Backbone as numpy.savetxt, mean C-alpha at the origin, in Angstrom:
# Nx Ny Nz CAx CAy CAz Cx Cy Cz
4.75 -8.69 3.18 3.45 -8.48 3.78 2.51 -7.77 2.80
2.67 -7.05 2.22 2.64 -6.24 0.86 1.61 -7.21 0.27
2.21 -8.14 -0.42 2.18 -8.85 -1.34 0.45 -9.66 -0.50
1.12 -10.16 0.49 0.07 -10.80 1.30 -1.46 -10.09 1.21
-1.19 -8.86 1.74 -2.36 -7.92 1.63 -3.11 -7.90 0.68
-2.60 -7.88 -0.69 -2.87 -7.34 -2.03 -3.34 -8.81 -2.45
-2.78 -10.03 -2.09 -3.47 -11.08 -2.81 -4.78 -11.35 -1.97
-4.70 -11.05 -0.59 -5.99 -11.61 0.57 -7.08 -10.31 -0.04
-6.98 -8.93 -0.60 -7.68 -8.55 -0.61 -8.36 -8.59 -2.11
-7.94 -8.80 -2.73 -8.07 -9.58 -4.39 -9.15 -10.16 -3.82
-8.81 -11.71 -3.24 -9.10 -12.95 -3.40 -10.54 -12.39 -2.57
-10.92 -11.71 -1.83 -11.72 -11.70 -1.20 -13.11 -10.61 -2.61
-12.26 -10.15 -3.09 -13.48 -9.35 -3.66 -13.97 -10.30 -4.86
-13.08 -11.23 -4.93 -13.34 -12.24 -6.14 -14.77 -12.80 -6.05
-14.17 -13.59 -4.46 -15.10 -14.81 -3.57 -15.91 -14.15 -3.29
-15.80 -13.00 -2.84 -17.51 -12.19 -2.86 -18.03 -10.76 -3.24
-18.44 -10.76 -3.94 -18.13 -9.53 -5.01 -19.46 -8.57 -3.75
-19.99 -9.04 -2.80 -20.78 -7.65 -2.08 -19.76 -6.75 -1.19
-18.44 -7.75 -1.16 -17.11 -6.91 -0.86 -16.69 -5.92 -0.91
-16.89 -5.88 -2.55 -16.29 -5.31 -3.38 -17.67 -4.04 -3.58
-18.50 -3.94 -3.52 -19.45 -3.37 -3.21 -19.91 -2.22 -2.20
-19.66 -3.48 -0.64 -19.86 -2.40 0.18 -19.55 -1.30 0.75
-18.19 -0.71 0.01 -17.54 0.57 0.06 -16.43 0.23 -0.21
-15.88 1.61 -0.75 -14.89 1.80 -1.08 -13.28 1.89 -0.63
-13.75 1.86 0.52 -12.59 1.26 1.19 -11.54 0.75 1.07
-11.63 -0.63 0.89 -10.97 -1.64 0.33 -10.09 -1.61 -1.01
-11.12 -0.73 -1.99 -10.40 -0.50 -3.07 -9.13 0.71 -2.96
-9.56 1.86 -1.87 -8.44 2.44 -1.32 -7.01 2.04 -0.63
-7.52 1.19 0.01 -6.15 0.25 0.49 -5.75 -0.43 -0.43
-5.95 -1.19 -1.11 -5.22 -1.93 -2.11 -4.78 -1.22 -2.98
-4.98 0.33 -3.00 -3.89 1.15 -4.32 -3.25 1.67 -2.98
-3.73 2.19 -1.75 -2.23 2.49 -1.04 -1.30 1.43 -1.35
-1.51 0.20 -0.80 -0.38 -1.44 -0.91 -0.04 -1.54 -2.25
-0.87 -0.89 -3.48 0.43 -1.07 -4.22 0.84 0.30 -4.97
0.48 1.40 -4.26 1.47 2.03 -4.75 2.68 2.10 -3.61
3.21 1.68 -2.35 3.14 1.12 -1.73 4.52 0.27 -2.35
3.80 -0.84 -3.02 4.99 -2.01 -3.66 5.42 -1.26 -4.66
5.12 -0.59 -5.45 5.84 0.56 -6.39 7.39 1.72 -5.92
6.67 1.93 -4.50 8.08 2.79 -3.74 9.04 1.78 -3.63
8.73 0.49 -2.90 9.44 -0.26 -2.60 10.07 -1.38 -3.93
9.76 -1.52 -4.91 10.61 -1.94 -6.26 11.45 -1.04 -6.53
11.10 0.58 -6.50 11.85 1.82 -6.74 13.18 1.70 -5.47
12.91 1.14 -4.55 14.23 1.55 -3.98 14.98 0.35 -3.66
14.35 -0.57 -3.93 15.38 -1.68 -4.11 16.42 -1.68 -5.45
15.54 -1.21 -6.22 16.00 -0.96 -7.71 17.16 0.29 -7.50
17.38 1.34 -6.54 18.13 2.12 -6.17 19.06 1.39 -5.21
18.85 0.82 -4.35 20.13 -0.02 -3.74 21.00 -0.78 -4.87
19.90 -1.86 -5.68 21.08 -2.55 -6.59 21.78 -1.78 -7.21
21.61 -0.76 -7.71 22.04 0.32 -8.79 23.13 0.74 -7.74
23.26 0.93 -6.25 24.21 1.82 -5.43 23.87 2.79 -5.36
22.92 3.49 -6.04 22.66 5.16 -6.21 22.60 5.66 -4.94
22.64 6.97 -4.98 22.46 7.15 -3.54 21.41 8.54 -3.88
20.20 8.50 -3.26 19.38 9.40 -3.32 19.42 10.70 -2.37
19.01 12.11 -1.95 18.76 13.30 -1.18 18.39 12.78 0.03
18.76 13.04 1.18 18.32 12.80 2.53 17.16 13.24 2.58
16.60 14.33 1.69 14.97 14.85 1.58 14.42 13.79 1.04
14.67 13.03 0.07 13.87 12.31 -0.63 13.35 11.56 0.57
14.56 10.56 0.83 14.86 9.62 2.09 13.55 9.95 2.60
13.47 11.06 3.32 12.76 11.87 4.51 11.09 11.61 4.15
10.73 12.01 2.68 9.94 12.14 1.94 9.18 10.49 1.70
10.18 9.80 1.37 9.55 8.03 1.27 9.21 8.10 2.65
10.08 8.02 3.32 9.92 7.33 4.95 8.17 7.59 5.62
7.95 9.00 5.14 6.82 9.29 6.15 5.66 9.21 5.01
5.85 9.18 4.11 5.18 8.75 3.08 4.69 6.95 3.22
5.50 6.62 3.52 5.25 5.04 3.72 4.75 4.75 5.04
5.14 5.55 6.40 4.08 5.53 7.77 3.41 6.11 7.19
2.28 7.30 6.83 1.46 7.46 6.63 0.44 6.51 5.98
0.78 6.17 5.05 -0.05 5.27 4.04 -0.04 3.43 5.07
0.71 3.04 5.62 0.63 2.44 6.57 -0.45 2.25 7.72
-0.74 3.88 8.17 -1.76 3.82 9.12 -3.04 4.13 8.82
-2.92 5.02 7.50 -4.40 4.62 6.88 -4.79 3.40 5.89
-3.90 2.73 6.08 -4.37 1.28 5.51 -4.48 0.29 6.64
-4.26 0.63 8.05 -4.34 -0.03 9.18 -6.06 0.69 9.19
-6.16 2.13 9.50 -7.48 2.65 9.47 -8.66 1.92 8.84
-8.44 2.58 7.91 -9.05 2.01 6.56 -9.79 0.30 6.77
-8.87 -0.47 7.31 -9.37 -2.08 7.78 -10.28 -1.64 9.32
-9.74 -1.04 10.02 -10.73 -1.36 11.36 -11.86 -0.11 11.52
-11.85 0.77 10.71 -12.88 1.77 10.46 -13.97 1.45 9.54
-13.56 1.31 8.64 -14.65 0.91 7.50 -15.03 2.73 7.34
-14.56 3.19 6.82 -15.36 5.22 7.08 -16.36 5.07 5.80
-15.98 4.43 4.78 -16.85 4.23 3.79 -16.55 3.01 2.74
């Protein structure tokens, strides 16, 4: 879904660059989504490996990733700027 996000919101500032313009927004969500795909290469890259990381860390991604989740849900139906 990630991926989805990050190409629909590309493609849109491409096709119309007053998009890309009318606040900043947009450009905020698309570095949440990929920093975002960055956690998530990081811990796939930790499963293949077997590693096993701190239940803090754990704790630390998890709400780290709802958070950034709901202000990138925000972020689309607010428009704040």
């Amino acid at each position: 879904m990630m991926l989805i996000v990050l190409g629909v919101g590309t493609k849109l500032m491409l096709l119309n660059p007053t998009i890309a313009k009318s606040g900043a927004w947009l450009h905020v969500k698309l570095s949440f989504d990929i920093l975002l795909m960055i956690e998530n290469l990081y811990l796939l890259y930790v499963l293949f490996k077997n590693k096993i990381l701190s239940d803090k860390i754990y704790e630390i991604l998890y709400w780290g990733s709802y958070v950034s989740f709901i202000l990138m849900i925000a972020l689309t139906m607010f428009r704040p700027f």
